[in-house]
């Protein structure tokens, strides 16, 4: 029986298989962890794959509302996976690992405090959350971002970390000088080490 569940949250226009390989890669260093990598609930509007929320007409101003509106479908996607792996309603045994739009959803789950997560890892993400942050007190976060990211600037993770820290979240950051909008092998290793630490605390 696994003692924790890592749920991968893919980027827009992708699918669950995109990040599932990370779980296979991490299985040797996280032997007591189960992994799940679902498709986002909405078909991507501009090609193959799926999305957590629509990018049509999205702006800095309306993005937080898009994310809020996506919460119900997000939770409805994760709950059956948790039950399937023996973690029904056990959010404190769940670690969210997001990339890009998946990171936006993971950081929103953290910032809203609606689940007492065991941890959050956000690759190449941003915090699209307006108003006061209300995180759970014991959910740590690791934000990893490449300085060469041409899709979501690394400064988004920098500002997200500052806001989360101000709200009482224990936050670690890793900024990689030559990494673009992707997950590097170094970042993947650091994320696995962070998850292992979350499960020891």
JSON list of C-alpha atoms in Angstrom, two decimals:
[
{"chain": "A", "resi": 1, "resn": "UNK", "atom": "CA", "xyz": [0.00, 0.00, 0.00]},
{"chain": "A", "resi": 2, "resn": "UNK", "atom": "CA", "xyz": [1.43, 3.34, -1.06]},
{"chain": "A", "resi": 3, "resn": "UNK", "atom": "CA", "xyz": [1.71, 6.00, 1.62]},
{"chain": "A", "resi": 4, "resn": "UNK", "atom": "CA", "xyz": [1.15, 8.93, -0.72]},
{"chain": "A", "resi": 5, "resn": "UNK", "atom": "CA", "xyz": [-0.19, 9.81, -4.15]},
{"chain": "A", "resi": 6, "resn": "UNK", "atom": "CA", "xyz": [1.51, 12.13, -6.63]},
{"chain": "A", "resi": 7, "resn": "UNK", "atom": "CA", "xyz": [-0.89, 13.57, -9.21]},
{"chain": "A", "resi": 8, "resn": "UNK", "atom": "CA", "xyz": [0.65, 15.09, -12.33]},
{"chain": "A", "resi": 9, "resn": "UNK", "atom": "CA", "xyz": [-1.11, 18.04, -13.95]},
{"chain": "A", "resi": 10, "resn": "UNK", "atom": "CA", "xyz": [-0.11, 18.55, -17.58]},
{"chain": "A", "resi": 11, "resn": "UNK", "atom": "CA", "xyz": [0.11, 21.74, -19.62]},
{"chain": "A", "resi": 12, "resn": "UNK", "atom": "CA", "xyz": [-2.45, 23.11, -22.05]},
{"chain": "A", "resi": 13, "resn": "UNK", "atom": "CA", "xyz": [-2.83, 21.16, -25.28]},
{"chain": "A", "resi": 14, "resn": "UNK", "atom": "CA", "xyz": [-1.13, 18.11, -23.81]},
{"chain": "A", "resi": 15, "resn": "UNK", "atom": "CA", "xyz": [-2.43, 15.00, -22.03]},
{"chain": "A", "resi": 16, "resn": "UNK", "atom": "CA", "xyz": [-1.77, 12.84, -19.01]},
{"chain": "A", "resi": 17, "resn": "UNK", "atom": "CA", "xyz": [0.68, 10.61, -20.85]},
{"chain": "A", "resi": 18, "resn": "UNK", "atom": "CA", "xyz": [3.02, 13.60, -21.24]},
{"chain": "A", "resi": 19, "resn": "UNK", "atom": "CA", "xyz": [4.02, 13.56, -17.56]},
{"chain": "A", "resi": 20, "resn": "UNK", "atom": "CA", "xyz": [3.36, 9.91, -16.73]},
{"chain": "A", "resi": 21, "resn": "UNK", "atom": "CA", "xyz": [6.96, 9.09, -17.59]},
{"chain": "A", "resi": 22, "resn": "UNK", "atom": "CA", "xyz": [8.11, 11.20, -14.66]},
{"chain": "A", "resi": 23, "resn": "UNK", "atom": "CA", "xyz": [6.32, 8.82, -12.32]},
{"chain": "A", "resi": 24, "resn": "UNK", "atom": "CA", "xyz": [8.11, 5.87, -13.88]},
{"chain": "A", "resi": 25, "resn": "UNK", "atom": "CA", "xyz": [11.40, 7.75, -13.53]},
{"chain": "A", "resi": 26, "resn": "UNK", "atom": "CA", "xyz": [10.70, 8.58, -9.87]},
{"chain": "A", "resi": 27, "resn": "UNK", "atom": "CA", "xyz": [9.43, 5.14, -8.85]},
{"chain": "A", "resi": 28, "resn": "UNK", "atom": "CA", "xyz": [12.90, 3.94, -7.84]},
{"chain": "A", "resi": 29, "resn": "UNK", "atom": "CA", "xyz": [13.56, 6.91, -5.55]},
{"chain": "A", "resi": 30, "resn": "UNK", "atom": "CA", "xyz": [9.97, 7.18, -4.27]},
{"chain": "A", "resi": 31, "resn": "UNK", "atom": "CA", "xyz": [9.09, 3.49, -3.80]},
{"chain": "A", "resi": 32, "resn": "UNK", "atom": "CA", "xyz": [6.18, 4.07, -1.40]},
{"chain": "A", "resi": 33, "resn": "UNK", "atom": "CA", "xyz": [4.42, 6.53, -3.70]},
{"chain": "A", "resi": 34, "resn": "UNK", "atom": "CA", "xyz": [1.64, 5.92, -6.22]},
{"chain": "A", "resi": 35, "resn": "UNK", "atom": "CA", "xyz": [1.42, 8.07, -9.34]},
{"chain": "A", "resi": 36, "resn": "UNK", "atom": "CA", "xyz": [-1.52, 9.27, -11.41]},
{"chain": "A", "resi": 37, "resn": "UNK", "atom": "CA", "xyz": [-1.48, 11.46, -14.51]},
{"chain": "A", "resi": 38, "resn": "UNK", "atom": "CA", "xyz": [-4.99, 12.32, -15.71]},
{"chain": "A", "resi": 39, "resn": "UNK", "atom": "CA", "xyz": [-6.12, 14.19, -18.78]},
{"chain": "A", "resi": 40, "resn": "UNK", "atom": "CA", "xyz": [-7.48, 17.64, -18.01]},
{"chain": "A", "resi": 41, "resn": "UNK", "atom": "CA", "xyz": [-11.29, 17.71, -18.22]},
{"chain": "A", "resi": 42, "resn": "UNK", "atom": "CA", "xyz": [-11.70, 19.98, -21.26]},
{"chain": "A", "resi": 43, "resn": "UNK", "atom": "CA", "xyz": [-10.66, 19.27, -24.86]},
{"chain": "A", "resi": 44, "resn": "UNK", "atom": "CA", "xyz": [-8.08, 21.77, -26.10]},
{"chain": "A", "resi": 45, "resn": "UNK", "atom": "CA", "xyz": [-9.78, 24.22, -28.45]},
{"chain": "A", "resi": 46, "resn": "UNK", "atom": "CA", "xyz": [-6.87, 24.71, -30.83]},
{"chain": "A", "resi": 47, "resn": "UNK", "atom": "CA", "xyz": [-5.72, 21.19, -31.59]},
{"chain": "A", "resi": 48, "resn": "UNK", "atom": "CA", "xyz": [-5.09, 17.87, -29.95]},
{"chain": "A", "resi": 49, "resn": "UNK", "atom": "CA", "xyz": [-4.93, 17.36, -26.20]},
{"chain": "A", "resi": 50, "resn": "UNK", "atom": "CA", "xyz": [-6.73, 18.83, -23.22]},
{"chain": "A", "resi": 51, "resn": "UNK", "atom": "CA", "xyz": [-6.88, 21.95, -21.08]},
{"chain": "A", "resi": 52, "resn": "UNK", "atom": "CA", "xyz": [-7.75, 22.84, -17.49]},
{"chain": "A", "resi": 53, "resn": "UNK", "atom": "CA", "xyz": [-9.30, 26.13, -18.62]},
{"chain": "A", "resi": 54, "resn": "UNK", "atom": "CA", "xyz": [-9.77, 27.96, -21.90]},
{"chain": "A", "resi": 55, "resn": "UNK", "atom": "CA", "xyz": [-7.14, 30.32, -23.27]},
{"chain": "A", "resi": 56, "resn": "UNK", "atom": "CA", "xyz": [-9.62, 32.01, -25.62]},
{"chain": "A", "resi": 57, "resn": "UNK", "atom": "CA", "xyz": [-9.52, 35.71, -24.80]},
{"chain": "A", "resi": 58, "resn": "UNK", "atom": "CA", "xyz": [-7.57, 35.12, -21.60]},
{"chain": "A", "resi": 59, "resn": "UNK", "atom": "CA", "xyz": [-5.87, 38.15, -20.06]},
{"chain": "A", "resi": 60, "resn": "UNK", "atom": "CA", "xyz": [-3.93, 38.86, -16.91]},
{"chain": "A", "resi": 61, "resn": "UNK", "atom": "CA", "xyz": [-7.09, 40.43, -15.52]},
{"chain": "A", "resi": 62, "resn": "UNK", "atom": "CA", "xyz": [-9.54, 37.61, -16.27]},
{"chain": "A", "resi": 63, "resn": "UNK", "atom": "CA", "xyz": [-7.23, 34.62, -15.75]},
{"chain": "A", "resi": 64, "resn": "UNK", "atom": "CA", "xyz": [-7.95, 34.33, -11.98]},
{"chain": "A", "resi": 65, "resn": "UNK", "atom": "CA", "xyz": [-11.68, 34.07, -12.72]},
{"chain": "A", "resi": 66, "resn": "UNK", "atom": "CA", "xyz": [-11.01, 31.39, -15.34]},
{"chain": "A", "resi": 67, "resn": "UNK", "atom": "CA", "xyz": [-9.06, 29.41, -12.76]},
{"chain": "A", "resi": 68, "resn": "UNK", "atom": "CA", "xyz": [-11.79, 29.78, -10.13]},
{"chain": "A", "resi": 69, "resn": "UNK", "atom": "CA", "xyz": [-14.38, 28.56, -12.62]},
{"chain": "A", "resi": 70, "resn": "UNK", "atom": "CA", "xyz": [-12.17, 25.54, -13.37]},
{"chain": "A", "resi": 71, "resn": "UNK", "atom": "CA", "xyz": [-11.93, 24.42, -9.73]},
{"chain": "A", "resi": 72, "resn": "UNK", "atom": "CA", "xyz": [-15.02, 22.20, -9.69]},
{"chain": "A", "resi": 73, "resn": "UNK", "atom": "CA", "xyz": [-13.96, 20.24, -12.79]},
{"chain": "A", "resi": 74, "resn": "UNK", "atom": "CA", "xyz": [-10.40, 20.08, -11.45]},
{"chain": "A", "resi": 75, "resn": "UNK", "atom": "CA", "xyz": [-11.51, 18.55, -8.15]},
{"chain": "A", "resi": 76, "resn": "UNK", "atom": "CA", "xyz": [-13.92, 16.23, -9.96]},
{"chain": "A", "resi": 77, "resn": "UNK", "atom": "CA", "xyz": [-11.00, 14.95, -12.05]},
{"chain": "A", "resi": 78, "resn": "UNK", "atom": "CA", "xyz": [-8.80, 14.27, -9.04]},
{"chain": "A", "resi": 79, "resn": "UNK", "atom": "CA", "xyz": [-11.28, 12.73, -6.59]},
{"chain": "A", "resi": 80, "resn": "UNK", "atom": "CA", "xyz": [-11.89, 9.49, -8.54]},
{"chain": "A", "resi": 81, "resn": "UNK", "atom": "CA", "xyz": [-8.13, 9.02, -8.95]},
{"chain": "A", "resi": 82, "resn": "UNK", "atom": "CA", "xyz": [-7.66, 9.41, -5.22]},
{"chain": "A", "resi": 83, "resn": "UNK", "atom": "CA", "xyz": [-10.37, 6.82, -4.53]},
{"chain": "A", "resi": 84, "resn": "UNK", "atom": "CA", "xyz": [-8.94, 4.46, -7.13]},
{"chain": "A", "resi": 85, "resn": "UNK", "atom": "CA", "xyz": [-5.56, 4.50, -5.37]},
{"chain": "A", "resi": 86, "resn": "UNK", "atom": "CA", "xyz": [-7.00, 4.14, -1.87]},
{"chain": "A", "resi": 87, "resn": "UNK", "atom": "CA", "xyz": [-6.79, 7.79, -0.87]},
{"chain": "A", "resi": 88, "resn": "UNK", "atom": "CA", "xyz": [-10.47, 8.74, -0.72]},
{"chain": "A", "resi": 89, "resn": "UNK", "atom": "CA", "xyz": [-10.65, 12.32, 0.60]},
{"chain": "A", "resi": 90, "resn": "UNK", "atom": "CA", "xyz": [-7.07, 11.93, 1.92]},
{"chain": "A", "resi": 91, "resn": "UNK", "atom": "CA", "xyz": [-5.80, 15.22, 0.51]},
{"chain": "A", "resi": 92, "resn": "UNK", "atom": "CA", "xyz": [-3.08, 15.31, 3.16]},
{"chain": "A", "resi": 93, "resn": "UNK", "atom": "CA", "xyz": [-1.48, 12.33, 1.38]},
{"chain": "A", "resi": 94, "resn": "UNK", "atom": "CA", "xyz": [-1.61, 13.98, -2.05]},
{"chain": "A", "resi": 95, "resn": "UNK", "atom": "CA", "xyz": [1.18, 15.92, -3.74]},
{"chain": "A", "resi": 96, "resn": "UNK", "atom": "CA", "xyz": [0.34, 17.91, -6.87]},
{"chain": "A", "resi": 97, "resn": "UNK", "atom": "CA", "xyz": [3.03, 18.21, -9.54]},
{"chain": "A", "resi": 98, "resn": "UNK", "atom": "CA", "xyz": [2.10, 20.63, -12.30]},
{"chain": "A", "resi": 99, "resn": "UNK", "atom": "CA", "xyz": [3.64, 21.94, -15.49]},
{"chain": "A", "resi": 100, "resn": "UNK", "atom": "CA", "xyz": [2.61, 25.26, -17.06]},
{"chain": "A", "resi": 101, "resn": "UNK", "atom": "CA", "xyz": [-1.23, 25.42, -16.95]},
{"chain": "A", "resi": 102, "resn": "UNK", "atom": "CA", "xyz": [-1.16, 22.41, -14.63]},
{"chain": "A", "resi": 103, "resn": "UNK", "atom": "CA", "xyz": [1.05, 24.44, -12.29]},
{"chain": "A", "resi": 104, "resn": "UNK", "atom": "CA", "xyz": [-1.45, 27.28, -12.38]},
{"chain": "A", "resi": 105, "resn": "UNK", "atom": "CA", "xyz": [-4.11, 24.88, -11.12]},
{"chain": "A", "resi": 106, "resn": "UNK", "atom": "CA", "xyz": [-1.78, 23.37, -8.51]},
{"chain": "A", "resi": 107, "resn": "UNK", "atom": "CA", "xyz": [-0.80, 26.79, -7.16]},
{"chain": "A", "resi": 108, "resn": "UNK", "atom": "CA", "xyz": [-4.45, 27.82, -7.08]},
{"chain": "A", "resi": 109, "resn": "UNK", "atom": "CA", "xyz": [-5.29, 24.73, -5.03]},
{"chain": "A", "resi": 110, "resn": "UNK", "atom": "CA", "xyz": [-2.52, 25.74, -2.63]},
{"chain": "A", "resi": 111, "resn": "UNK", "atom": "CA", "xyz": [-3.39, 29.44, -2.47]},
{"chain": "A", "resi": 112, "resn": "UNK", "atom": "CA", "xyz": [-7.12, 28.83, -1.98]},
{"chain": "A", "resi": 113, "resn": "UNK", "atom": "CA", "xyz": [-6.45, 26.42, 0.87]},
{"chain": "A", "resi": 114, "resn": "UNK", "atom": "CA", "xyz": [-9.38, 24.24, -0.08]},
{"chain": "A", "resi": 115, "resn": "UNK", "atom": "CA", "xyz": [-7.37, 21.04, 0.41]},
{"chain": "A", "resi": 116, "resn": "UNK", "atom": "CA", "xyz": [-4.69, 20.20, 3.05]},
{"chain": "A", "resi": 117, "resn": "UNK", "atom": "CA", "xyz": [-2.19, 18.95, 0.48]},
{"chain": "A", "resi": 118, "resn": "UNK", "atom": "CA", "xyz": [1.05, 17.20, 1.43]},
{"chain": "A", "resi": 119, "resn": "UNK", "atom": "CA", "xyz": [2.95, 19.36, -1.04]},
{"chain": "A", "resi": 120, "resn": "UNK", "atom": "CA", "xyz": [2.95, 21.18, -4.37]},
{"chain": "A", "resi": 121, "resn": "UNK", "atom": "CA", "xyz": [5.56, 21.22, -7.13]},
{"chain": "A", "resi": 122, "resn": "UNK", "atom": "CA", "xyz": [5.07, 23.82, -9.86]},
{"chain": "A", "resi": 123, "resn": "UNK", "atom": "CA", "xyz": [7.22, 23.73, -13.00]},
{"chain": "A", "resi": 124, "resn": "UNK", "atom": "CA", "xyz": [7.06, 26.81, -15.26]},
{"chain": "A", "resi": 125, "resn": "UNK", "atom": "CA", "xyz": [3.90, 28.15, -13.65]},
{"chain": "A", "resi": 126, "resn": "UNK", "atom": "CA", "xyz": [2.27, 31.29, -12.32]},
{"chain": "A", "resi": 127, "resn": "UNK", "atom": "CA", "xyz": [-0.08, 32.18, -9.50]},
{"chain": "A", "resi": 128, "resn": "UNK", "atom": "CA", "xyz": [-3.33, 33.40, -11.08]},
{"chain": "A", "resi": 129, "resn": "UNK", "atom": "CA", "xyz": [-5.11, 34.31, -7.88]},
{"chain": "A", "resi": 130, "resn": "UNK", "atom": "CA", "xyz": [-6.65, 37.66, -7.00]},
{"chain": "A", "resi": 131, "resn": "UNK", "atom": "CA", "xyz": [-7.43, 38.68, -3.45]},
{"chain": "A", "resi": 132, "resn": "UNK", "atom": "CA", "xyz": [-5.98, 37.42, -0.19]},
{"chain": "A", "resi": 133, "resn": "UNK", "atom": "CA", "xyz": [-4.32, 34.02, -0.17]},
{"chain": "A", "resi": 134, "resn": "UNK", "atom": "CA", "xyz": [-5.75, 31.52, 2.34]},
{"chain": "A", "resi": 135, "resn": "UNK", "atom": "CA", "xyz": [-3.42, 28.51, 2.20]},
{"chain": "A", "resi": 136, "resn": "UNK", "atom": "CA", "xyz": [-3.46, 25.56, 4.56]},
{"chain": "A", "resi": 137, "resn": "UNK", "atom": "CA", "xyz": [-0.70, 26.04, 7.16]},
{"chain": "A", "resi": 138, "resn": "UNK", "atom": "CA", "xyz": [1.34, 22.90, 6.49]},
{"chain": "A", "resi": 139, "resn": "UNK", "atom": "CA", "xyz": [1.54, 22.57, 2.69]},
{"chain": "A", "resi": 140, "resn": "UNK", "atom": "CA", "xyz": [5.07, 23.26, 1.38]},
{"chain": "A", "resi": 141, "resn": "UNK", "atom": "CA", "xyz": [5.77, 24.23, -2.21]},
{"chain": "A", "resi": 142, "resn": "UNK", "atom": "CA", "xyz": [8.65, 23.97, -4.67]},
{"chain": "A", "resi": 143, "resn": "UNK", "atom": "CA", "xyz": [8.64, 26.31, -7.67]},
{"chain": "A", "resi": 144, "resn": "UNK", "atom": "CA", "xyz": [11.01, 25.50, -10.54]},
{"chain": "A", "resi": 145, "resn": "UNK", "atom": "CA", "xyz": [11.37, 27.77, -13.56]},
{"chain": "A", "resi": 146, "resn": "UNK", "atom": "CA", "xyz": [13.85, 28.35, -16.36]},
{"chain": "A", "resi": 147, "resn": "UNK", "atom": "CA", "xyz": [15.23, 31.81, -17.04]},
{"chain": "A", "resi": 148, "resn": "UNK", "atom": "CA", "xyz": [14.93, 31.02, -20.76]},
{"chain": "A", "resi": 149, "resn": "UNK", "atom": "CA", "xyz": [11.19, 30.29, -20.59]},
{"chain": "A", "resi": 150, "resn": "UNK", "atom": "CA", "xyz": [9.57, 32.15, -23.48]},
{"chain": "A", "resi": 151, "resn": "UNK", "atom": "CA", "xyz": [6.00, 31.09, -22.65]},
{"chain": "A", "resi": 152, "resn": "UNK", "atom": "CA", "xyz": [5.61, 31.98, -18.96]},
{"chain": "A", "resi": 153, "resn": "UNK", "atom": "CA", "xyz": [8.36, 34.31, -17.68]},
{"chain": "A", "resi": 154, "resn": "UNK", "atom": "CA", "xyz": [10.38, 33.00, -14.75]},
{"chain": "A", "resi": 155, "resn": "UNK", "atom": "CA", "xyz": [9.47, 36.17, -12.85]},
{"chain": "A", "resi": 156, "resn": "UNK", "atom": "CA", "xyz": [5.96, 34.71, -12.47]},
{"chain": "A", "resi": 157, "resn": "UNK", "atom": "CA", "xyz": [7.36, 32.01, -10.19]},
{"chain": "A", "resi": 158, "resn": "UNK", "atom": "CA", "xyz": [9.46, 34.59, -8.37]},
{"chain": "A", "resi": 159, "resn": "UNK", "atom": "CA", "xyz": [6.42, 36.75, -7.61]},
{"chain": "A", "resi": 160, "resn": "UNK", "atom": "CA", "xyz": [4.31, 33.68, -6.76]},
{"chain": "A", "resi": 161, "resn": "UNK", "atom": "CA", "xyz": [6.91, 32.59, -4.23]},
{"chain": "A", "resi": 162, "resn": "UNK", "atom": "CA", "xyz": [6.90, 36.02, -2.59]},
{"chain": "A", "resi": 163, "resn": "UNK", "atom": "CA", "xyz": [3.10, 36.05, -2.30]},
{"chain": "A", "resi": 164, "resn": "UNK", "atom": "CA", "xyz": [2.97, 32.52, -0.94]},
{"chain": "A", "resi": 165, "resn": "UNK", "atom": "CA", "xyz": [5.71, 33.22, 1.60]},
{"chain": "A", "resi": 166, "resn": "UNK", "atom": "CA", "xyz": [3.86, 36.34, 2.74]},
{"chain": "A", "resi": 167, "resn": "UNK", "atom": "CA", "xyz": [0.82, 34.13, 3.33]},
{"chain": "A", "resi": 168, "resn": "UNK", "atom": "CA", "xyz": [2.84, 31.75, 5.50]},
{"chain": "A", "resi": 169, "resn": "UNK", "atom": "CA", "xyz": [3.68, 29.02, 2.99]},
{"chain": "A", "resi": 170, "resn": "UNK", "atom": "CA", "xyz": [7.07, 27.31, 3.19]},
{"chain": "A", "resi": 171, "resn": "UNK", "atom": "CA", "xyz": [8.37, 27.86, -0.35]},
{"chain": "A", "resi": 172, "resn": "UNK", "atom": "CA", "xyz": [11.53, 26.72, -2.11]},
{"chain": "A", "resi": 173, "resn": "UNK", "atom": "CA", "xyz": [12.52, 28.03, -5.54]},
{"chain": "A", "resi": 174, "resn": "UNK", "atom": "CA", "xyz": [14.89, 26.77, -8.21]},
{"chain": "A", "resi": 175, "resn": "UNK", "atom": "CA", "xyz": [15.68, 29.04, -11.14]},
{"chain": "A", "resi": 176, "resn": "UNK", "atom": "CA", "xyz": [17.61, 27.41, -13.98]},
{"chain": "A", "resi": 177, "resn": "UNK", "atom": "CA", "xyz": [19.65, 29.80, -16.17]},
{"chain": "A", "resi": 178, "resn": "UNK", "atom": "CA", "xyz": [19.44, 27.94, -19.50]},
{"chain": "A", "resi": 179, "resn": "UNK", "atom": "CA", "xyz": [16.14, 26.06, -19.20]},
{"chain": "A", "resi": 180, "resn": "UNK", "atom": "CA", "xyz": [13.18, 27.02, -21.39]},
{"chain": "A", "resi": 181, "resn": "UNK", "atom": "CA", "xyz": [9.51, 26.07, -21.06]},
{"chain": "A", "resi": 182, "resn": "UNK", "atom": "CA", "xyz": [10.20, 22.47, -20.08]},
{"chain": "A", "resi": 183, "resn": "UNK", "atom": "CA", "xyz": [11.14, 20.19, -17.20]},
{"chain": "A", "resi": 184, "resn": "UNK", "atom": "CA", "xyz": [14.88, 19.64, -17.02]},
{"chain": "A", "resi": 185, "resn": "UNK", "atom": "CA", "xyz": [16.49, 16.48, -15.69]},
{"chain": "A", "resi": 186, "resn": "UNK", "atom": "CA", "xyz": [17.96, 18.52, -12.85]},
{"chain": "A", "resi": 187, "resn": "UNK", "atom": "CA", "xyz": [14.56, 19.98, -12.02]},
{"chain": "A", "resi": 188, "resn": "UNK", "atom": "CA", "xyz": [13.01, 16.52, -12.05]},
{"chain": "A", "resi": 189, "resn": "UNK", "atom": "CA", "xyz": [15.64, 15.25, -9.60]},
{"chain": "A", "resi": 190, "resn": "UNK", "atom": "CA", "xyz": [15.13, 18.21, -7.27]},
{"chain": "A", "resi": 191, "resn": "UNK", "atom": "CA", "xyz": [11.37, 17.71, -7.37]},
{"chain": "A", "resi": 192, "resn": "UNK", "atom": "CA", "xyz": [11.74, 14.04, -6.42]},
{"chain": "A", "resi": 193, "resn": "UNK", "atom": "CA", "xyz": [13.97, 14.99, -3.49]},
{"chain": "A", "resi": 194, "resn": "UNK", "atom": "CA", "xyz": [11.43, 17.61, -2.39]},
{"chain": "A", "resi": 195, "resn": "UNK", "atom": "CA", "xyz": [8.61, 15.06, -2.50]},
{"chain": "A", "resi": 196, "resn": "UNK", "atom": "CA", "xyz": [10.65, 12.62, -0.44]},
{"chain": "A", "resi": 197, "resn": "UNK", "atom": "CA", "xyz": [11.20, 15.37, 2.13]},
{"chain": "A", "resi": 198, "resn": "UNK", "atom": "CA", "xyz": [7.47, 16.20, 2.20]},
{"chain": "A", "resi": 199, "resn": "UNK", "atom": "CA", "xyz": [6.72, 12.60, 3.10]},
{"chain": "A", "resi": 200, "resn": "UNK", "atom": "CA", "xyz": [9.25, 12.59, 5.93]},
{"chain": "A", "resi": 201, "resn": "UNK", "atom": "CA", "xyz": [8.02, 15.79, 7.59]}
]
